[in-house]
XYZ file of C-alpha atoms in Angstrom:
471
model
C -39.516 7.862 -38.689
C -38.207 4.842 -36.791
C -35.101 6.819 -35.839
C -37.201 9.752 -34.707
C -39.414 7.474 -32.662
C -36.417 5.965 -30.933
C -34.998 9.402 -30.313
C -38.231 10.414 -28.609
C -38.291 7.126 -26.718
C -34.818 7.593 -25.310
C -35.503 11.254 -24.550
C -38.615 10.275 -22.631
C -36.713 7.543 -20.841
C -34.034 9.979 -19.772
C -36.392 12.360 -18.005
C -38.299 9.624 -16.221
C -35.653 7.209 -15.034
C -33.676 8.483 -12.061
C -36.900 8.871 -10.162
C -35.418 10.167 -6.948
C -33.413 12.782 -8.826
C -36.020 13.951 -11.308
C -39.255 12.878 -9.631
C -41.209 11.432 -12.529
C -42.962 8.131 -13.078
C -41.375 5.600 -15.398
C -43.592 4.793 -18.410
C -44.504 1.115 -18.721
C -44.087 0.948 -22.508
C -40.393 1.683 -22.812
C -38.402 -0.637 -24.998
C -35.645 -2.517 -23.267
C -32.004 -1.706 -23.788
C -31.644 -5.063 -25.517
C -34.143 -4.041 -28.194
C -32.703 -0.573 -28.730
C -29.123 -1.752 -29.124
C -29.782 -4.714 -31.367
C -28.845 -2.954 -34.620
C -26.555 -0.183 -35.832
C -29.578 1.835 -36.923
C -31.437 1.724 -33.623
C -28.266 2.415 -31.641
C -27.574 5.454 -33.811
C -31.133 6.619 -33.215
C -30.562 6.369 -29.479
C -27.471 8.574 -29.762
C -29.415 11.073 -31.862
C -32.033 11.025 -29.119
C -29.390 12.011 -26.592
C -28.485 15.044 -28.700
C -32.160 15.897 -29.059
C -32.418 15.847 -25.273
C -29.515 18.276 -25.011
C -31.045 20.722 -27.478
C -34.464 20.450 -25.875
C -33.592 20.455 -22.194
C -33.799 23.379 -19.779
C -30.045 23.361 -19.337
C -27.656 23.817 -22.268
C -30.288 25.276 -24.563
C -30.235 28.754 -23.035
C -30.639 28.484 -19.241
C -26.917 28.029 -18.498
C -26.150 31.279 -20.324
C -29.205 32.999 -18.878
C -28.916 32.108 -15.194
C -25.144 32.313 -14.922
C -25.123 35.648 -16.729
C -27.635 36.985 -14.203
C -25.541 35.563 -11.363
C -22.407 37.274 -12.640
C -21.920 40.864 -13.764
C -23.110 40.498 -17.362
C -26.778 41.464 -17.534
C -30.044 41.802 -15.622
C -33.699 41.284 -16.528
C -35.447 44.584 -17.218
C -38.681 43.595 -15.472
C -39.415 42.121 -12.063
C -39.509 38.323 -12.042
C -38.863 36.611 -8.742
C -36.906 33.579 -9.941
C -34.648 35.717 -12.155
C -34.261 38.353 -9.440
C -32.957 35.654 -7.108
C -30.171 34.771 -9.555
C -29.382 38.449 -10.133
C -29.138 39.167 -6.415
C -27.413 35.824 -5.716
C -30.106 34.982 -3.171
C -31.469 31.812 -4.759
C -34.137 30.000 -2.763
C -33.595 26.262 -2.408
C -37.322 25.929 -1.784
C -38.996 28.024 -4.465
C -36.990 28.460 -7.625
C -37.948 26.175 -10.484
C -35.095 27.485 -12.632
C -32.602 26.288 -10.043
C -34.406 22.959 -9.840
C -34.148 22.642 -13.620
C -30.422 23.437 -13.597
C -30.012 20.557 -11.156
C -32.346 17.973 -12.663
C -31.963 18.540 -16.409
C -28.272 17.537 -16.554
C -29.111 14.334 -14.698
C -31.809 13.627 -17.263
C -29.193 13.817 -20.022
C -26.686 11.824 -17.943
C -29.253 9.056 -17.568
C -29.640 8.890 -21.307
C -25.862 8.822 -21.818
C -25.536 6.018 -19.253
C -28.303 4.077 -20.957
C -26.354 4.218 -24.223
C -23.073 3.226 -22.554
C -24.687 0.274 -20.787
C -26.754 -0.808 -23.781
C -23.765 -0.927 -26.091
C -21.877 -3.059 -23.544
C -24.629 -5.692 -23.312
C -23.653 -9.151 -24.600
C -26.830 -9.073 -26.679
C -25.739 -5.924 -28.537
C -25.090 -6.614 -32.219
C -23.771 -3.123 -32.974
C -20.517 -3.102 -34.936
C -17.448 -2.766 -32.722
C -16.290 0.438 -34.397
C -19.702 2.004 -33.830
C -19.787 0.798 -30.239
C -16.587 2.712 -29.592
C -17.831 5.825 -31.403
C -21.252 5.909 -29.759
C -19.867 5.101 -26.318
C -17.335 7.896 -26.721
C -20.069 10.368 -27.670
C -22.122 9.373 -24.639
C -19.138 9.633 -22.314
C -18.273 13.095 -23.611
C -21.834 14.256 -22.994
C -21.813 12.687 -19.525
C -18.535 14.445 -18.762
C -19.887 17.783 -19.964
C -23.003 17.476 -17.796
C -20.969 16.588 -14.713
C -18.659 19.523 -15.481
C -21.506 22.017 -15.303
C -23.107 20.337 -12.296
C -19.984 20.437 -10.143
C -19.218 24.009 -11.182
C -22.731 25.103 -10.249
C -23.203 23.103 -7.044
C -19.794 21.912 -5.882
C -20.269 18.406 -4.485
C -22.762 16.501 -6.632
C -23.708 12.843 -7.138
C -21.466 11.260 -9.750
C -23.967 9.173 -11.702
C -22.508 6.407 -13.876
C -25.397 3.917 -13.892
C -29.076 3.748 -14.765
C -29.796 1.609 -11.692
C -32.178 3.696 -9.598
C -31.594 1.406 -6.628
C -28.145 3.006 -6.536
C -28.871 6.524 -7.742
C -31.948 7.060 -5.559
C -29.860 7.244 -2.403
C -26.483 8.208 -3.781
C -24.643 10.905 -1.785
C -22.720 13.803 -3.251
C -19.186 13.140 -4.425
C -16.313 15.539 -3.833
C -15.318 17.938 -6.587
C -12.042 16.041 -6.993
C -13.904 12.754 -7.477
C -16.222 14.303 -10.046
C -13.357 15.832 -11.994
C -11.455 12.554 -11.979
C -14.394 10.937 -13.759
C -14.860 13.920 -16.094
C -11.243 13.649 -17.237
C -11.551 9.887 -17.574
C -14.689 10.209 -19.727
C -13.208 12.936 -21.923
C -9.936 11.047 -22.380
C -11.849 7.963 -23.501
C -13.829 10.152 -25.878
C -10.718 11.739 -27.355
C -9.134 8.330 -27.918
C -12.186 6.839 -29.652
C -14.098 9.572 -31.485
C -13.787 10.203 -35.204
C -11.717 13.218 -36.208
C -14.411 14.486 -38.585
C -18.178 14.978 -38.512
C -19.182 11.902 -40.509
C -21.747 10.857 -37.902
C -23.771 14.061 -38.022
C -27.225 13.321 -39.482
C -26.817 15.919 -42.241
C -23.643 16.150 -44.328
C -21.546 19.165 -43.379
C -23.219 19.681 -40.013
C -21.199 19.843 -36.801
C -23.967 18.508 -34.590
C -22.240 15.334 -33.374
C -19.084 15.700 -31.313
C -15.724 14.576 -32.689
C -12.213 14.073 -31.307
C -11.499 17.792 -31.307
C -14.565 18.479 -29.181
C -13.142 16.092 -26.602
C -9.753 17.835 -26.817
C -11.455 21.215 -26.367
C -13.297 20.072 -23.250
C -10.141 18.478 -21.878
C -8.343 21.793 -22.351
C -11.129 23.558 -20.443
C -11.246 20.973 -17.659
C -7.480 21.044 -17.165
C -7.546 24.843 -17.075
C -10.167 24.736 -14.347
C -8.044 22.258 -12.403
C -4.949 24.424 -12.669
C -3.044 21.862 -14.730
C -1.550 24.378 -17.100
C 0.680 22.170 -19.249
C -2.194 19.809 -20.026
C -4.549 22.709 -20.747
C -2.077 24.150 -23.256
C -1.433 20.722 -24.759
C -5.072 19.941 -25.500
C -5.897 23.447 -26.691
C -2.981 23.119 -29.115
C -4.472 19.910 -30.492
C -7.604 21.802 -31.490
C -5.773 24.852 -32.790
C -3.441 22.681 -34.887
C -6.133 20.265 -36.098
C -5.176 20.102 -39.775
C -6.984 23.268 -40.783
C -10.449 22.113 -39.730
C -10.963 25.227 -37.607
C -10.258 28.915 -38.127
C -11.524 32.136 -36.582
C -14.618 33.531 -38.292
C -14.768 37.080 -39.641
C -17.042 38.854 -37.176
C -18.171 41.513 -39.651
C -18.819 39.363 -42.717
C -19.764 36.136 -40.972
C -20.252 34.845 -37.421
C -18.831 32.141 -35.139
C -22.461 31.179 -34.544
C -23.499 30.597 -38.150
C -24.357 27.029 -38.981
C -21.258 25.020 -39.938
C -18.872 27.981 -39.809
C -15.181 27.108 -39.524
C -14.856 28.338 -35.930
C -17.521 26.012 -34.540
C -16.233 22.855 -32.885
C -19.699 21.669 -31.871
C -23.152 23.094 -32.556
C -26.728 22.007 -32.069
C -30.126 23.251 -33.118
C -33.740 23.107 -32.023
C -33.914 19.782 -33.877
C -31.440 17.577 -35.664
C -32.785 18.726 -39.050
C -32.948 22.507 -38.651
C -34.792 24.571 -41.216
C -35.606 27.693 -39.238
C -32.092 28.944 -38.428
C -32.941 30.538 -35.085
C -31.868 29.462 -31.618
C -33.271 29.527 -28.118
C -30.649 32.101 -27.175
C -31.540 34.269 -30.162
C -35.152 34.232 -29.036
C -34.153 34.818 -25.417
C -31.840 37.783 -25.923
C -33.070 39.611 -29.025
C -36.356 41.344 -28.138
C -39.246 40.070 -30.218
C -41.319 43.183 -29.564
C -40.919 46.645 -28.056
C -43.089 45.644 -25.108
C -41.158 42.510 -24.151
C -38.784 42.718 -21.184
C -35.155 42.142 -22.116
C -31.796 41.065 -20.722
C -29.914 44.344 -20.419
C -26.128 44.299 -20.490
C -24.613 45.973 -17.443
C -22.683 49.236 -17.904
C -19.640 47.607 -16.304
C -19.473 45.127 -19.169
C -20.207 47.660 -21.901
C -17.509 49.968 -20.564
C -14.983 47.140 -20.826
C -15.110 47.204 -24.629
C -12.261 49.163 -26.197
C -12.913 51.763 -28.868
C -13.249 50.160 -32.277
C -14.018 46.676 -30.991
C -16.004 44.906 -33.704
C -17.625 42.692 -31.118
C -19.513 45.572 -29.560
C -20.866 46.529 -32.966
C -21.718 43.002 -34.083
C -22.656 41.287 -30.833
C -24.738 43.934 -29.042
C -27.837 45.931 -29.969
C -29.704 48.915 -28.518
C -33.421 48.464 -28.019
C -36.211 50.727 -26.787
C -38.325 48.613 -24.467
C -41.568 49.652 -22.784
C -42.443 47.810 -19.587
C -45.357 48.862 -17.366
C -45.770 52.037 -19.414
C -42.149 53.124 -19.008
C -39.796 53.185 -22.006
C -36.059 52.772 -21.572
C -33.175 52.170 -23.947
C -31.223 49.021 -23.200
C -28.253 47.307 -24.803
C -28.816 43.575 -25.218
C -26.671 40.594 -26.314
C -26.827 39.904 -30.041
C -24.454 37.007 -30.647
C -27.398 35.002 -31.995
C -29.408 37.341 -34.187
C -32.330 35.311 -35.541
C -35.195 35.108 -33.076
C -38.019 33.600 -35.102
C -38.751 31.207 -37.919
C -40.162 33.939 -40.138
C -37.719 36.841 -39.734
C -34.047 36.576 -40.711
C -31.585 39.158 -39.407
C -28.591 37.377 -40.933
C -29.374 37.583 -44.619
C -30.765 34.074 -44.565
C -27.815 32.458 -42.776
C -28.852 29.781 -40.313
C -27.485 29.888 -36.777
C -26.697 27.089 -34.353
C -26.109 27.168 -30.611
C -22.350 26.797 -30.256
C -21.070 25.481 -26.913
C -17.536 24.909 -28.253
C -15.615 27.190 -30.592
C -12.019 27.915 -31.504
C -11.668 31.346 -29.866
C -12.005 29.823 -26.407
C -9.120 27.468 -27.168
C -6.797 30.360 -28.004
C -7.744 32.027 -24.733
C -7.262 28.801 -22.781
C -3.798 28.362 -24.248
C -2.920 32.015 -23.678
C -3.812 31.728 -19.985
C -2.083 28.384 -19.545
C 1.095 29.668 -21.189
C 1.042 32.737 -18.970
C 0.839 30.481 -15.916
C 3.834 28.573 -17.280
C 5.837 31.787 -17.737
C 5.763 31.613 -21.547
C 4.579 35.181 -21.922
C 5.536 35.838 -25.559
C 3.742 32.720 -26.803
C 0.692 33.428 -24.682
C 0.508 37.012 -25.906
C 0.570 35.766 -29.508
C -2.569 33.689 -28.850
C -4.273 36.585 -27.111
C -3.469 38.908 -29.994
C -5.067 36.541 -32.502
C -8.374 37.170 -30.766
C -7.744 40.905 -30.501
C -6.863 41.263 -34.183
C -10.035 39.428 -35.164
C -11.912 42.041 -33.132
C -10.120 44.898 -34.918
C -7.898 45.787 -31.957
C -4.182 46.419 -31.724
C -1.757 43.909 -30.245
C -0.835 44.091 -26.588
C 2.663 43.389 -25.295
C 2.405 42.402 -21.623
C 5.546 42.999 -19.613
C 5.206 39.828 -17.557
C 2.973 36.878 -16.744
C 0.832 38.892 -14.322
C 0.108 41.514 -16.962
C -0.729 38.814 -19.496
C -3.138 37.102 -17.103
C -4.901 40.417 -16.523
C -5.194 40.949 -20.282
C -6.484 37.419 -20.868
C -9.122 37.795 -18.134
C -10.337 41.000 -19.744
C -10.409 39.374 -23.178
C -12.345 36.372 -21.906
C -14.917 38.723 -20.403
C -15.451 40.414 -23.767
C -15.062 37.473 -26.149
C -17.201 35.049 -24.156
C -19.847 37.348 -22.656
C -23.422 36.041 -22.575
C -22.181 32.652 -23.692
C -22.516 29.310 -21.876
C -21.892 30.803 -18.419
C -18.203 31.498 -19.005
C -18.032 34.747 -17.025
C -19.692 33.296 -13.908
C -17.428 30.259 -13.998
C -14.340 32.419 -14.593
C -15.129 34.559 -11.552
C -15.504 31.412 -9.473
C -12.456 29.485 -10.658
C -10.127 32.499 -10.355
C -11.448 33.314 -6.861
C -12.411 36.834 -7.931
C -16.195 36.532 -7.570
C -16.228 37.968 -4.061
C -14.072 40.977 -4.920
C -16.106 41.821 -8.045
C -19.646 41.097 -6.929
C -19.565 42.498 -3.409
C -19.011 45.900 -5.030
C -21.680 45.462 -7.697
C -24.280 43.814 -5.441
C -23.485 45.286 -2.053
C -26.909 44.747 -0.536
C -27.232 41.044 -1.293
C -23.917 39.420 -2.168
C -22.389 36.802 0.138
C -19.205 34.882 -0.617
C -21.053 31.578 -0.197
C -23.256 32.417 -3.206
C -20.560 31.113 -5.568
C -22.393 27.789 -5.272
C -26.078 27.385 -6.055
C -28.258 25.628 -3.442
C -29.278 22.006 -3.815
C -33.038 22.162 -4.505
C -35.255 21.077 -1.638
C -37.198 18.757 -3.932
C -33.996 16.835 -4.645
C -32.885 16.291 -1.052
C -36.411 15.549 0.185
C -36.330 12.572 -2.161
C -32.731 11.737 -1.323
C -31.623 12.910 2.149
C -28.100 11.716 1.324
C -27.714 14.940 -0.670
C -27.518 16.850 2.608
C -25.893 18.834 4.108
C -26.979 21.821 2.051
C -24.359 24.145 0.593
C -23.155 26.825 2.981
C -25.179 30.023 3.148
C -28.589 28.529 2.389
C-alpha cells in the first residue's frame, strides 16, 4: 500500500507541477524529493508511479493511436463529433479542441514525473543503491525521450523540458526539432547503456511492464530511422532482433503480439500495474461494446491494401453492424486488441496488454534502413519474415526503390491503428501531402502535418509563439 500511495503521489505531482504548461495548482501536501528518494523501496514506488501515469494518461493509452489514425488515412468516426471531425479533416482548432490540448499537455505531465525521478536520484541525500540509481534513472530517461519523440513529431518545435523548476519551464520557448532529437538520442543512449537486459524490475514476475535495454535499442532504431541515419537504425534494430532469443514473432492465428507477455512484445503496459481484467483502453475504444455505439471505421483505402489471404485482415479486423441515429450500417473496425470489458473475454481468457514496442516493427525498420543503404537482398529477407508470418508469399524487389515501396506498404498493413505509425510515416517520408490531398480534397492543407499549439498553452507562456503555420 505504501508503494501504491507513492505511485499516486508522484502521479498527482506530475500533472500539477509545470503549472504554465498544464495549468493546475500544486497541492501543498506533496512529499519532498528528499523523502521519496531516501530508500530503494520508495524510489521504486516513484518509478512505478511514472508507469502508472503513462497507462492512465490521455496520451499513450489510446489517444495517440486514435487521433493520429483519424489524421491519417486509417479510419474515421462513424458519428459526428466536432473534436474528432477536426482531426479527420485535418482542421484542428487551436482554440477549442480538448483532445489536442491533452496531446500537448499529457506528455509534459509524464516528462515532469520522469524529471522528478532523475533529479531525486541525483540528490546528495538519496540513499538509493548505486545500481538502482542507474537503472531507475535510465528508465526515466527512456520515458522522457519517448514523450519528447511524440511531442516533436506532433508539433515540430516544442519545449525541451529537462527540469522540474517551473521558474524555467513556465517561460521556456520551443526548441528546434534538431535540438529535441539530440536530447532524445542522448536519453535513449544513456538508457541503453544502463538498463537491465531482462525484465527483473517488473512488479510481477514474467511481465514486460518495465522497459529494459532492448526497449531502448528499439526506440533508438526508430529515432535513427526518423532522422535518416540508416546505418544506426539498422544497427540498433539488429540488437533487438538478435537479442539472445528473448523475442520472436507471434503466431497471429493461434496467439497475438498483443497478448500479455507474448514473445513479440518488447514493452507492454496495462490499466494498472497488477492487471486482472485483461482488456485495454484500445480494445474498449475500437471494438464496439454495443450495436448502438459509434465506431472507428477503417477506410476502404486501407482495407483494399490487404492482399488476398493475409491473416492480419482476418485476425485484426472485424465487421460490425452499427446503428447511429436510427441508421444501420456495416463497418469494418480495428481488432488488434480484442477484449473490451472486464466481464467478456474474446481471447479465450488470454489477457492483453497495450504494446507500444514489438519485434515486427524492428524487422521493418531494418528492412527500410538496409534498402536505403543499397543492401536489397538483406532488406527483402527482413520484409519477408513479416510477410510469411501473415501467410503471404515472399517478394523479390528488383532494386532499392522497389524494396522501399514494398516496405512502406507492409508498414501500413502491419502497423495500422497502432501508436500513430501511419500518420508519422506519411510525415517523415514527405508523402502526407500527396496521399491526403486526394483523400481529403475539401479540407487538406500541407501545413496540417503539424498540429497547432493549443491556445491555453501559449496564453500561459507567450514564448511558445509563433504558432505553427496554417493555424
